[in-house]
């Protein structure tokens, strides 16, 4: 493990636990499939409504474009196959989240890495964090392994809000689940409202993925990729702090 | 500079990779182990839903003021066969609904007989597999007591609904299991929104199976068959859309 004396010592830390890494990659595949097959399903009726009902003679709040084949799974119109993809991987998404939540409570990932301190969400600190992002500084040299505040906020939003909303609004579209758990209908104010919320939350997740990928590239693709595969993340020298 | 190139290479890689992945998904969905995997979800979702749903859990029912102003029709809007048109011309007074297959006492009911049976009315939401929903009122006798009257044999597992409409020459049919067949809201509807069922909505009688999607709600029903297995019906997948386009047999989701 010892570095040879000729090279400056390079420190690497274990940034991601095995549970986090497994969930990350399973989720990467799952979200990709869910968005692609979801857009294909949406192509069957690309109009969204609020309330319990909504069909061709009712007034949608939004008429969506027809999603092109390079964005959908499968690439040519096939509602049945898109549903096979979507409804099977929905189970992977839901039980994957459950696995990750239990594992992250046990290995204390949530308590250690994602807990937001009061001082962190103070406007002054948030503003400083935004400025640091604009300067492409994403980690604190004093605590290199810690997530920055915007990072924590976005992960918390995805893990505890967006994906649970996706799952619950998805379940609300199931007539079988509406009989089993009628409170789902009350939660969203109707099946068509749930369908609208499902789309909005999916758009936010797609936005998260886009920003996430951009930041991975800006923060250094290979270091970030390696840390999500092996767990090891190389710490930058403090004096090169402004480097991306 | 080299870092810039790395970034650009990475971005290009991501774009090409995403495109490649999507093309790959078509192949994976059409053959091989991934297709097998995604076709397992039908049974998994059915099993999970049945596990957490009580047999008699009711689909939500609505107030009259919550009904859709216009309830669109879908699928076959008119079977338009010679024999169907003859029945329609006679106001379906000549229509017979047969109940047979794995039953002790096969039945053949006229519409007058069907309408004289104790009926259930329910205002429910109809969910199409395409994504839209419409709320309407349905009236008709419950299927469960009719099946009891016919006397299901011990080996009956599924109830098949044979319809008068044809899709490209192929008869439409659908099937449900006994849990849904005996569900309190599963009715043979002969009225919709307090009017005699219209042709676009399945005259003279259609199935309502309220915990499943629209394509399970067979219209123009002329024969109800109790079977031990779905293998010998149609192409064996349990319904017209299941046979011709790989739709899930369990449409509770």
Tab-separated table of C-alpha atoms in Angstrom:
chain	number	residue	atom	x	y	z
A	1	UNK	CA	0.000	0.000	0.000
A	2	UNK	CA	2.934	2.369	0.622
A	3	UNK	CA	3.688	4.856	-2.125
A	4	UNK	CA	7.216	4.935	-3.499
A	5	UNK	CA	9.106	7.984	-2.280
A	6	UNK	CA	9.703	9.379	-5.778
A	7	UNK	CA	6.104	10.400	-6.357
A	8	UNK	CA	4.145	12.912	-4.362
A	9	UNK	CA	1.833	10.932	-2.085
A	10	UNK	CA	-1.616	10.518	-3.659
A	11	UNK	CA	-4.322	9.993	-1.164
A	12	UNK	CA	-7.415	8.049	-2.016
A	13	UNK	CA	-10.399	7.464	0.190
A	14	UNK	CA	-13.247	4.986	0.097
A	15	UNK	CA	-16.019	7.256	-1.063
A	16	UNK	CA	-18.894	4.893	-1.862
A	17	UNK	CA	-19.926	1.732	-0.055
A	18	UNK	CA	-20.771	-1.425	-1.958
A	19	UNK	CA	-24.521	-0.955	-1.407
A	20	UNK	CA	-24.366	2.567	-2.852
A	21	UNK	CA	-22.367	1.392	-5.853
A	22	UNK	CA	-24.683	-1.550	-6.613
A	23	UNK	CA	-27.783	0.608	-6.324
A	24	UNK	CA	-26.244	3.368	-8.422
A	25	UNK	CA	-25.588	1.113	-11.408
A	26	UNK	CA	-28.804	-0.886	-11.146
A	27	UNK	CA	-30.645	2.419	-10.965
A	28	UNK	CA	-28.707	3.911	-13.878
A	29	UNK	CA	-29.927	1.066	-16.097
A	30	UNK	CA	-33.426	1.087	-14.585
A	31	UNK	CA	-34.023	4.841	-14.909
A	32	UNK	CA	-32.771	4.745	-18.509
A	33	UNK	CA	-35.255	1.960	-19.294
A	34	UNK	CA	-38.102	3.585	-17.349
A	35	UNK	CA	-37.738	6.910	-19.165
A	36	UNK	CA	-37.447	5.294	-22.611
A	37	UNK	CA	-40.363	2.915	-22.143
A	38	UNK	CA	-42.364	5.589	-20.312
A	39	UNK	CA	-42.097	7.954	-23.275
A	40	UNK	CA	-43.288	5.149	-25.564
A	41	UNK	CA	-46.288	4.531	-23.292
A	42	UNK	CA	-46.974	8.271	-23.326
A	43	UNK	CA	-47.021	8.176	-27.145
A	44	UNK	CA	-50.209	6.077	-26.919
A	45	UNK	CA	-52.060	9.114	-25.511
A	46	UNK	CA	-49.771	12.153	-25.204
A	47	UNK	CA	-52.262	14.333	-23.334
A	48	UNK	CA	-52.286	14.963	-19.576
A	49	UNK	CA	-55.249	15.878	-17.393
A	50	UNK	CA	-56.027	16.789	-13.777
A	51	UNK	CA	-58.630	14.901	-11.779
A	52	UNK	CA	-60.121	11.423	-11.891
A	53	UNK	CA	-60.926	11.142	-15.590
A	54	UNK	CA	-59.515	12.502	-18.830
A	55	UNK	CA	-59.886	11.346	-22.407
A	56	UNK	CA	-60.192	12.712	-25.931
A	57	UNK	CA	-63.300	14.815	-25.300
A	58	UNK	CA	-61.937	16.347	-22.080
A	59	UNK	CA	-59.574	19.292	-21.762
A	60	UNK	CA	-55.921	18.413	-21.134
A	61	UNK	CA	-53.637	20.861	-19.326
A	62	UNK	CA	-50.868	19.922	-21.736
A	63	UNK	CA	-50.620	18.274	-25.152
A	64	UNK	CA	-47.204	16.707	-25.440
A	65	UNK	CA	-45.297	16.137	-28.659
A	66	UNK	CA	-44.918	12.699	-30.146
A	67	UNK	CA	-41.656	11.338	-28.718
A	68	UNK	CA	-39.222	10.342	-31.479
A	69	UNK	CA	-37.938	6.788	-31.830
A	70	UNK	CA	-34.405	7.586	-30.664
A	71	UNK	CA	-35.832	8.495	-27.255
A	72	UNK	CA	-38.237	5.590	-26.795
A	73	UNK	CA	-38.036	1.901	-25.909
A	74	UNK	CA	-38.770	0.187	-28.223
A	75	UNK	CA	-37.897	2.635	-30.985
A	76	UNK	CA	-40.994	1.981	-33.101
A	77	UNK	CA	-44.542	2.113	-31.745
A	78	UNK	CA	-45.244	-0.868	-29.517
A	79	UNK	CA	-47.288	-0.092	-26.418
A	80	UNK	CA	-47.406	-3.704	-25.248
A	81	UNK	CA	-43.638	-4.191	-25.309
A	82	UNK	CA	-43.028	-0.785	-23.693
A	83	UNK	CA	-45.368	-1.843	-20.882
A	84	UNK	CA	-43.457	-5.133	-20.462
A	85	UNK	CA	-40.225	-3.151	-20.032
A	86	UNK	CA	-41.808	-0.521	-17.815
A	87	UNK	CA	-43.832	-2.718	-15.466
A	88	UNK	CA	-41.046	-5.260	-14.943
A	89	UNK	CA	-38.368	-2.644	-14.295
A	90	UNK	CA	-40.812	-0.763	-12.056
A	91	UNK	CA	-40.336	-3.665	-9.639
A	92	UNK	CA	-36.547	-3.296	-9.916
A	93	UNK	CA	-36.884	0.442	-9.223
A	94	UNK	CA	-39.174	0.024	-6.203
A	95	UNK	CA	-37.443	-2.919	-4.546
A	96	UNK	CA	-34.038	-1.433	-5.430
A	97	UNK	CA	-34.956	1.740	-3.551
A	98	UNK	CA	-36.158	-0.324	-0.607
A	99	UNK	CA	-32.872	-2.286	-0.574
A	100	UNK	CA	-30.840	0.921	-0.773
A	101	UNK	CA	-32.813	2.628	1.995
A	102	UNK	CA	-32.431	-0.295	4.396
A	103	UNK	CA	-28.733	-0.714	3.535
A	104	UNK	CA	-28.076	3.011	3.903
A	105	UNK	CA	-29.667	3.106	7.334
A	106	UNK	CA	-27.579	0.123	8.417
A	107	UNK	CA	-24.266	1.354	6.960
A	108	UNK	CA	-25.164	4.889	8.117
A	109	UNK	CA	-24.768	6.412	4.637
A	110	UNK	CA	-27.905	8.466	5.206
A	111	UNK	CA	-26.938	9.664	8.688
A	112	UNK	CA	-23.275	10.244	7.820
A	113	UNK	CA	-23.376	11.641	4.277
A	114	UNK	CA	-26.848	12.956	3.508
A	115	UNK	CA	-27.913	14.608	6.754
A	116	UNK	CA	-28.293	18.329	6.229
A	117	UNK	CA	-27.147	20.544	9.073
A	118	UNK	CA	-29.122	23.682	9.815
A	119	UNK	CA	-26.140	25.905	9.009
A	120	UNK	CA	-25.779	24.264	5.588
A	121	UNK	CA	-29.193	25.339	4.380
A	122	UNK	CA	-28.784	28.928	5.561
A	123	UNK	CA	-29.127	31.260	2.538
A	124	UNK	CA	-25.579	32.551	2.986
A	125	UNK	CA	-24.076	29.088	2.892
A	126	UNK	CA	-26.230	28.070	-0.074
A	127	UNK	CA	-25.104	31.147	-1.977
A	128	UNK	CA	-21.475	30.332	-1.235
A	129	UNK	CA	-22.110	26.774	-2.472
A	130	UNK	CA	-23.638	28.057	-5.712
A	131	UNK	CA	-20.621	30.314	-6.269
A	132	UNK	CA	-18.280	27.380	-5.621
A	133	UNK	CA	-20.188	25.330	-8.235
A	134	UNK	CA	-19.889	28.152	-10.772
A	135	UNK	CA	-16.146	28.124	-10.107
A	136	UNK	CA	-16.174	24.325	-10.643
A	137	UNK	CA	-15.155	23.675	-7.020
A	138	UNK	CA	-17.188	20.708	-5.880
A	139	UNK	CA	-15.519	19.508	-2.735
A	140	UNK	CA	-14.214	21.070	0.429
A	141	UNK	CA	-10.426	20.481	0.662
A	142	UNK	CA	-10.780	20.102	4.433
A	143	UNK	CA	-13.450	17.414	4.118
A	144	UNK	CA	-12.872	15.982	0.630
A	145	UNK	CA	-15.109	12.965	1.102
A	146	UNK	CA	-18.163	14.984	2.133
A	147	UNK	CA	-20.902	15.932	-0.303
A	148	UNK	CA	-21.459	19.645	-0.793
A	149	UNK	CA	-24.812	21.096	0.196
A	150	UNK	CA	-26.371	21.339	-3.278
A	151	UNK	CA	-25.260	17.774	-3.879
A	152	UNK	CA	-26.898	16.621	-0.638
A	153	UNK	CA	-30.078	18.531	-1.419
A	154	UNK	CA	-30.368	17.017	-4.888
A	155	UNK	CA	-29.655	13.459	-3.670
A	156	UNK	CA	-32.155	13.839	-0.828
A	157	UNK	CA	-34.742	15.195	-3.277
A	158	UNK	CA	-34.253	12.255	-5.651
A	159	UNK	CA	-34.068	9.493	-3.019
A	160	UNK	CA	-36.750	10.677	-0.626
A	161	UNK	CA	-39.100	12.670	-2.857
A	162	UNK	CA	-38.825	12.097	-6.612
A	163	UNK	CA	-38.406	8.313	-6.797
A	164	UNK	CA	-41.046	7.663	-4.076
A	165	UNK	CA	-43.418	10.022	-5.951
A	166	UNK	CA	-42.704	8.117	-9.181
A	167	UNK	CA	-43.504	4.813	-7.485
A	168	UNK	CA	-46.663	6.034	-5.740
A	169	UNK	CA	-48.045	7.904	-8.757
A	170	UNK	CA	-47.244	4.852	-10.889
A	171	UNK	CA	-49.138	2.594	-8.500
A	172	UNK	CA	-52.096	5.004	-8.578
A	173	UNK	CA	-52.458	4.383	-12.311
A	174	UNK	CA	-53.038	0.689	-11.593
A	175	UNK	CA	-56.762	-0.080	-11.275
A	176	UNK	CA	-55.881	-3.106	-9.140
A	177	UNK	CA	-53.867	-0.997	-6.696
A	178	UNK	CA	-56.627	1.620	-6.508
A	179	UNK	CA	-58.915	-1.120	-5.185
A	180	UNK	CA	-56.238	-2.415	-2.802
A	181	UNK	CA	-55.072	0.974	-1.527
A	182	UNK	CA	-57.831	3.565	-2.172
A	183	UNK	CA	-55.792	6.205	-0.301
A	184	UNK	CA	-53.544	6.400	-3.382
A	185	UNK	CA	-56.378	8.072	-5.284
A	186	UNK	CA	-56.901	10.569	-2.444
A	187	UNK	CA	-53.164	11.274	-2.240
A	188	UNK	CA	-52.973	12.484	-5.849
A	189	UNK	CA	-56.579	13.607	-6.355
A	190	UNK	CA	-57.370	11.115	-9.094
A	191	UNK	CA	-55.770	8.733	-11.566
A	192	UNK	CA	-55.267	11.352	-14.263
A	193	UNK	CA	-53.669	13.706	-11.727
A	194	UNK	CA	-51.350	10.868	-10.727
A	195	UNK	CA	-50.488	10.371	-14.396
A	196	UNK	CA	-49.629	14.092	-14.696
A	197	UNK	CA	-47.537	14.008	-11.503
A	198	UNK	CA	-45.804	10.871	-12.815
A	199	UNK	CA	-44.741	12.764	-15.926
A	200	UNK	CA	-43.629	15.893	-14.046
A	201	UNK	CA	-41.555	13.857	-11.579
A	202	UNK	CA	-40.032	11.906	-14.487
A	203	UNK	CA	-39.076	15.186	-16.176
A	204	UNK	CA	-37.403	16.334	-12.944
A	205	UNK	CA	-35.504	13.048	-12.710
A	206	UNK	CA	-34.397	13.445	-16.337
A	207	UNK	CA	-33.212	16.941	-15.367
A	208	UNK	CA	-31.311	15.527	-12.401
A	209	UNK	CA	-29.634	12.906	-14.599
A	210	UNK	CA	-28.563	15.572	-17.102
A	211	UNK	CA	-27.023	17.838	-14.454
A	212	UNK	CA	-25.530	14.816	-12.679
A	213	UNK	CA	-23.757	13.642	-15.854
A	214	UNK	CA	-22.540	17.166	-16.619
A	215	UNK	CA	-21.092	17.531	-13.115
A	216	UNK	CA	-19.432	14.109	-13.271
A	217	UNK	CA	-17.675	15.277	-16.429
A	218	UNK	CA	-16.706	18.629	-14.888
A	219	UNK	CA	-15.482	17.045	-11.666
A	220	UNK	CA	-13.289	14.571	-13.549
A	221	UNK	CA	-14.818	11.600	-15.336
A	222	UNK	CA	-12.271	8.930	-14.444
A	223	UNK	CA	-11.964	9.712	-10.758
A	224	UNK	CA	-15.746	9.868	-10.395
A	225	UNK	CA	-16.338	6.733	-12.468
A	226	UNK	CA	-13.675	4.787	-10.575
A	227	UNK	CA	-15.128	5.827	-7.252
A	228	UNK	CA	-18.547	4.562	-8.287
A	229	UNK	CA	-17.081	1.240	-9.503
A	230	UNK	CA	-14.349	0.422	-6.976
A	231	UNK	CA	-15.258	2.902	-4.266
A	232	UNK	CA	-11.799	4.566	-4.327
A	233	UNK	CA	-11.796	8.301	-4.922
A	234	UNK	CA	-8.583	10.207	-5.357
A	235	UNK	CA	-8.281	13.327	-3.258
A	236	UNK	CA	-6.932	16.394	-4.989
A	237	UNK	CA	-4.077	18.377	-3.512
A	238	UNK	CA	-5.360	21.260	-1.505
A	239	UNK	CA	-3.288	23.796	-3.455
A	240	UNK	CA	-4.935	22.721	-6.720
A	241	UNK	CA	-8.278	23.362	-5.144
A	242	UNK	CA	-9.690	25.442	-7.959
A	243	UNK	CA	-9.033	22.785	-10.588
A	244	UNK	CA	-12.067	20.965	-11.837
B	1	UNK	CA	-6.354	21.315	-23.141
B	2	UNK	CA	-6.120	17.596	-22.842
B	3	UNK	CA	-8.781	17.804	-20.178
B	4	UNK	CA	-11.047	19.629	-22.628
B	5	UNK	CA	-10.560	16.886	-25.185
B	6	UNK	CA	-11.307	14.305	-22.543
B	7	UNK	CA	-14.530	16.082	-21.726
B	8	UNK	CA	-15.542	16.326	-25.334
B	9	UNK	CA	-14.646	12.692	-25.885
B	10	UNK	CA	-16.673	11.779	-22.843
B	11	UNK	CA	-19.671	13.796	-24.037
B	12	UNK	CA	-19.481	12.219	-27.487
B	13	UNK	CA	-19.137	8.842	-25.852
B	14	UNK	CA	-22.205	9.448	-23.750
B	15	UNK	CA	-24.286	10.543	-26.732
B	16	UNK	CA	-23.172	7.636	-28.913
B	17	UNK	CA	-23.522	5.265	-25.990
B	18	UNK	CA	-27.081	6.375	-25.256
B	19	UNK	CA	-28.066	5.961	-28.900
B	20	UNK	CA	-26.409	2.554	-29.021
B	21	UNK	CA	-28.126	1.484	-25.806
B	22	UNK	CA	-31.539	2.374	-27.207
B	23	UNK	CA	-30.931	0.427	-30.409
B	24	UNK	CA	-29.693	-2.430	-28.250
B	25	UNK	CA	-32.930	-2.295	-26.263
B	26	UNK	CA	-34.933	-3.136	-29.401
B	27	UNK	CA	-32.852	-6.271	-29.888
B	28	UNK	CA	-33.023	-7.199	-26.208
B	29	UNK	CA	-36.794	-6.754	-26.194
B	30	UNK	CA	-37.304	-8.943	-29.245
B	31	UNK	CA	-35.359	-12.064	-28.289
B	32	UNK	CA	-33.229	-13.733	-25.658
B	33	UNK	CA	-33.012	-13.679	-21.866
B	34	UNK	CA	-33.913	-9.997	-21.393
B	35	UNK	CA	-37.183	-10.538	-23.269
B	36	UNK	CA	-37.833	-13.557	-21.045
B	37	UNK	CA	-37.150	-11.383	-17.992
B	38	UNK	CA	-39.456	-8.517	-18.997
B	39	UNK	CA	-42.218	-11.025	-19.798
B	40	UNK	CA	-41.999	-12.328	-16.222
B	41	UNK	CA	-43.269	-9.008	-14.823
B	42	UNK	CA	-46.879	-9.861	-15.771
B	43	UNK	CA	-46.975	-12.795	-13.363
B	44	UNK	CA	-44.892	-11.018	-10.692
B	45	UNK	CA	-47.190	-7.995	-10.668
B	46	UNK	CA	-50.263	-10.229	-10.534
B	47	UNK	CA	-48.812	-12.247	-7.667
B	48	UNK	CA	-47.775	-9.150	-5.710
B	49	UNK	CA	-51.100	-7.394	-6.216
B	50	UNK	CA	-53.066	-10.487	-5.246
B	51	UNK	CA	-50.855	-10.826	-2.162
B	52	UNK	CA	-51.727	-7.365	-0.841
B	53	UNK	CA	-55.298	-7.060	-2.179
B	54	UNK	CA	-58.218	-8.699	-0.465
B	55	UNK	CA	-60.370	-10.707	-2.870
B	56	UNK	CA	-63.326	-8.394	-2.440
B	57	UNK	CA	-61.459	-5.068	-2.387
B	58	UNK	CA	-63.694	-2.766	-4.419
B	59	UNK	CA	-62.604	-0.462	-7.196
B	60	UNK	CA	-63.411	3.160	-6.283
B	61	UNK	CA	-66.993	4.162	-7.077
B	62	UNK	CA	-67.949	7.729	-7.903
B	63	UNK	CA	-70.863	10.136	-7.535
B	64	UNK	CA	-73.077	10.946	-10.552
B	65	UNK	CA	-71.593	14.478	-10.713
B	66	UNK	CA	-68.108	12.974	-11.138
B	67	UNK	CA	-68.981	11.195	-14.389
B	68	UNK	CA	-67.278	12.010	-17.702
B	69	UNK	CA	-69.447	14.334	-19.816
B	70	UNK	CA	-68.633	12.203	-22.855
B	71	UNK	CA	-67.504	8.582	-22.537
B	72	UNK	CA	-65.536	7.724	-25.667
B	73	UNK	CA	-65.647	4.238	-27.138
B	74	UNK	CA	-62.616	2.282	-28.239
B	75	UNK	CA	-61.690	-0.912	-30.080
B	76	UNK	CA	-64.541	-2.248	-32.193
B	77	UNK	CA	-67.217	0.440	-32.578
B	78	UNK	CA	-69.548	-1.817	-34.516
B	79	UNK	CA	-68.995	-5.538	-35.206
B	80	UNK	CA	-70.926	-4.988	-38.456
B	81	UNK	CA	-71.206	-8.670	-39.362
B	82	UNK	CA	-74.311	-9.983	-41.075
B	83	UNK	CA	-75.495	-11.884	-38.017
B	84	UNK	CA	-74.715	-9.040	-35.592
B	85	UNK	CA	-76.588	-6.553	-37.783
B	86	UNK	CA	-79.583	-8.905	-37.848
B	87	UNK	CA	-79.581	-9.077	-34.026
B	88	UNK	CA	-79.235	-5.292	-33.811
B	89	UNK	CA	-82.145	-4.817	-36.225
B	90	UNK	CA	-84.263	-6.961	-33.900
B	91	UNK	CA	-83.188	-4.899	-30.882
B	92	UNK	CA	-81.232	-7.941	-29.718
B	93	UNK	CA	-84.444	-9.812	-28.899
B	94	UNK	CA	-82.868	-12.744	-30.757
B	95	UNK	CA	-79.507	-12.548	-28.873
B	96	UNK	CA	-78.587	-15.478	-26.644
B	97	UNK	CA	-75.855	-15.421	-24.040
B	98	UNK	CA	-74.536	-18.939	-23.506
B	99	UNK	CA	-72.682	-20.079	-20.400
B	100	UNK	CA	-70.963	-23.415	-20.981
B	101	UNK	CA	-67.666	-25.277	-20.851
B	102	UNK	CA	-66.657	-26.773	-17.492
B	103	UNK	CA	-70.095	-26.300	-15.927
B	104	UNK	CA	-72.684	-28.772	-14.674
B	105	UNK	CA	-75.703	-26.957	-16.154
B	106	UNK	CA	-75.018	-24.963	-19.355
B	107	UNK	CA	-77.233	-21.908	-19.680
B	108	UNK	CA	-78.580	-19.977	-22.623
B	109	UNK	CA	-80.116	-16.659	-21.666
B	110	UNK	CA	-82.147	-14.191	-23.700
B	111	UNK	CA	-81.594	-10.491	-23.099
B	112	UNK	CA	-85.045	-10.332	-21.463
B	113	UNK	CA	-83.959	-13.011	-19.008
B	114	UNK	CA	-80.642	-11.273	-18.367
B	115	UNK	CA	-82.380	-7.948	-17.710
B	116	UNK	CA	-84.829	-9.571	-15.305
B	117	UNK	CA	-82.016	-10.780	-13.035
B	118	UNK	CA	-81.107	-8.774	-9.922
B	119	UNK	CA	-78.732	-6.080	-11.206
B	120	UNK	CA	-75.920	-4.091	-9.690
B	121	UNK	CA	-75.289	-0.466	-10.694
B	122	UNK	CA	-71.883	1.081	-10.238
B	123	UNK	CA	-70.245	4.333	-11.269
B	124	UNK	CA	-66.664	3.385	-11.962
B	125	UNK	CA	-63.575	4.582	-13.758
B	126	UNK	CA	-62.666	2.889	-17.024
B	127	UNK	CA	-58.904	2.938	-17.595
B	128	UNK	CA	-57.599	2.332	-21.076
B	129	UNK	CA	-54.189	0.740	-21.531
B	130	UNK	CA	-53.364	3.820	-23.631
B	131	UNK	CA	-53.585	6.013	-20.541
B	132	UNK	CA	-56.934	7.796	-20.679
B	133	UNK	CA	-59.781	7.321	-18.172
B	134	UNK	CA	-63.531	7.854	-18.322
B	135	UNK	CA	-66.124	7.523	-15.581
B	136	UNK	CA	-69.496	5.981	-16.347
B	137	UNK	CA	-72.379	4.102	-14.791
B	138	UNK	CA	-72.840	0.430	-15.526
B	139	UNK	CA	-75.810	-1.823	-14.744
B	140	UNK	CA	-76.185	-5.565	-15.018
B	141	UNK	CA	-76.279	-8.854	-13.110
B	142	UNK	CA	-73.219	-10.029	-11.223
B	143	UNK	CA	-71.286	-12.761	-13.000
B	144	UNK	CA	-70.583	-14.764	-9.812
B	145	UNK	CA	-74.177	-15.897	-9.058
B	146	UNK	CA	-74.686	-16.815	-12.735
B	147	UNK	CA	-71.609	-19.039	-12.647
B	148	UNK	CA	-72.829	-20.589	-9.400
B	149	UNK	CA	-76.171	-21.236	-11.042
B	150	UNK	CA	-74.437	-22.959	-13.943
B	151	UNK	CA	-72.358	-24.955	-11.451
B	152	UNK	CA	-68.633	-24.630	-12.134
B	153	UNK	CA	-66.813	-27.959	-12.214
B	154	UNK	CA	-63.867	-28.401	-9.871
B	155	UNK	CA	-61.321	-28.128	-12.661
B	156	UNK	CA	-62.611	-24.771	-13.974
B	157	UNK	CA	-59.851	-22.169	-13.554
B	158	UNK	CA	-60.632	-19.401	-16.035
B	159	UNK	CA	-63.703	-17.766	-17.515
B	160	UNK	CA	-63.438	-16.979	-21.225
B	161	UNK	CA	-65.617	-14.361	-22.936
B	162	UNK	CA	-66.248	-14.995	-26.630
B	163	UNK	CA	-67.333	-11.873	-28.499
B	164	UNK	CA	-69.251	-11.177	-31.685
B	165	UNK	CA	-66.699	-8.725	-33.058
B	166	UNK	CA	-63.780	-9.608	-35.313
B	167	UNK	CA	-60.424	-7.863	-35.555
B	168	UNK	CA	-59.060	-8.491	-39.048
B	169	UNK	CA	-61.144	-11.649	-39.179
B	170	UNK	CA	-60.008	-12.908	-35.754
B	171	UNK	CA	-62.712	-13.226	-33.096
B	172	UNK	CA	-62.205	-11.022	-30.056
B	173	UNK	CA	-62.078	-12.822	-26.756
B	174	UNK	CA	-60.832	-12.226	-23.250
B	175	UNK	CA	-60.383	-14.232	-20.074
B	176	UNK	CA	-60.224	-13.677	-16.319
B	177	UNK	CA	-59.549	-15.968	-13.399
B	178	UNK	CA	-62.062	-16.995	-10.737
B	179	UNK	CA	-60.924	-14.298	-8.272
B	180	UNK	CA	-62.091	-11.617	-10.696
B	181	UNK	CA	-65.046	-13.666	-11.984
B	182	UNK	CA	-66.581	-13.825	-8.495
B	183	UNK	CA	-65.614	-10.260	-7.513
B	184	UNK	CA	-68.680	-8.284	-6.367
B	185	UNK	CA	-68.196	-5.590	-9.042
B	186	UNK	CA	-67.761	-8.017	-11.939
B	187	UNK	CA	-71.014	-7.674	-13.855
B	188	UNK	CA	-72.488	-8.363	-17.281
B	189	UNK	CA	-73.539	-4.828	-18.125
B	190	UNK	CA	-76.566	-4.322	-20.367
B	191	UNK	CA	-76.998	-0.638	-19.488
B	192	UNK	CA	-74.623	2.323	-19.422
B	193	UNK	CA	-75.372	5.742	-17.932
B	194	UNK	CA	-79.017	4.626	-17.397
B	195	UNK	CA	-79.541	3.818	-21.076
B	196	UNK	CA	-79.598	0.483	-22.842
B	197	UNK	CA	-76.023	-0.305	-23.863
B	198	UNK	CA	-75.175	1.260	-27.252
B	199	UNK	CA	-73.423	-0.522	-30.106
B	200	UNK	CA	-70.082	1.357	-29.741
B	201	UNK	CA	-69.947	0.343	-26.067
B	202	UNK	CA	-70.692	-3.343	-26.656
B	203	UNK	CA	-74.440	-3.907	-27.132
B	204	UNK	CA	-76.241	-5.884	-25.997
B	205	UNK	CA	-73.984	-7.002	-23.152
B	206	UNK	CA	-70.384	-6.475	-22.080
B	207	UNK	CA	-68.168	-7.515	-19.214
B	208	UNK	CA	-67.185	-5.071	-16.478
B	209	UNK	CA	-64.161	-6.247	-14.524
B	210	UNK	CA	-63.406	-3.095	-12.595
B	211	UNK	CA	-59.937	-3.848	-11.244
B	212	UNK	CA	-58.466	-4.272	-14.720
B	213	UNK	CA	-57.767	-2.179	-17.822
B	214	UNK	CA	-60.218	-1.611	-20.661
B	215	UNK	CA	-59.154	-4.389	-23.025
B	216	UNK	CA	-60.281	-7.002	-20.477
B	217	UNK	CA	-63.856	-5.601	-20.564
B	218	UNK	CA	-65.085	-7.795	-23.436
B	219	UNK	CA	-67.902	-6.257	-25.510
B	220	UNK	CA	-70.610	-7.981	-27.595
B	221	UNK	CA	-70.385	-11.092	-25.389
B	222	UNK	CA	-72.220	-14.096	-26.849
B	223	UNK	CA	-70.608	-16.967	-25.001
B	224	UNK	CA	-69.057	-17.390	-21.571
B	225	UNK	CA	-66.955	-20.518	-21.318
B	226	UNK	CA	-65.460	-22.001	-18.163
B	227	UNK	CA	-62.129	-23.680	-18.946
B	228	UNK	CA	-59.407	-25.545	-17.085
B	229	UNK	CA	-56.632	-23.986	-19.168
B	230	UNK	CA	-56.229	-21.134	-21.648
B	231	UNK	CA	-53.816	-23.088	-23.831
B	232	UNK	CA	-56.416	-24.233	-26.358
B	233	UNK	CA	-58.252	-20.912	-26.663
B	234	UNK	CA	-57.162	-18.669	-29.526
B	235	UNK	CA	-53.371	-18.716	-29.596
B	236	UNK	CA	-53.227	-19.581	-25.912
B	237	UNK	CA	-52.309	-16.244	-24.308
B	238	UNK	CA	-55.767	-15.617	-22.839
B	239	UNK	CA	-57.076	-12.829	-25.029
B	240	UNK	CA	-57.094	-11.207	-28.446
B	241	UNK	CA	-54.533	-8.498	-27.624
B	242	UNK	CA	-52.454	-10.934	-25.579
B	243	UNK	CA	-52.345	-13.258	-28.616
B	244	UNK	CA	-51.648	-10.771	-31.386
B	245	UNK	CA	-49.570	-8.052	-29.677
B	246	UNK	CA	-48.024	-9.439	-26.459
B	247	UNK	CA	-50.216	-7.442	-24.055
B	248	UNK	CA	-50.110	-8.661	-20.446
B	249	UNK	CA	-52.801	-11.165	-19.489
B	250	UNK	CA	-53.069	-9.551	-16.056
B	251	UNK	CA	-54.267	-6.013	-16.714
B	252	UNK	CA	-54.672	-4.854	-13.124
B	253	UNK	CA	-51.707	-2.567	-13.694
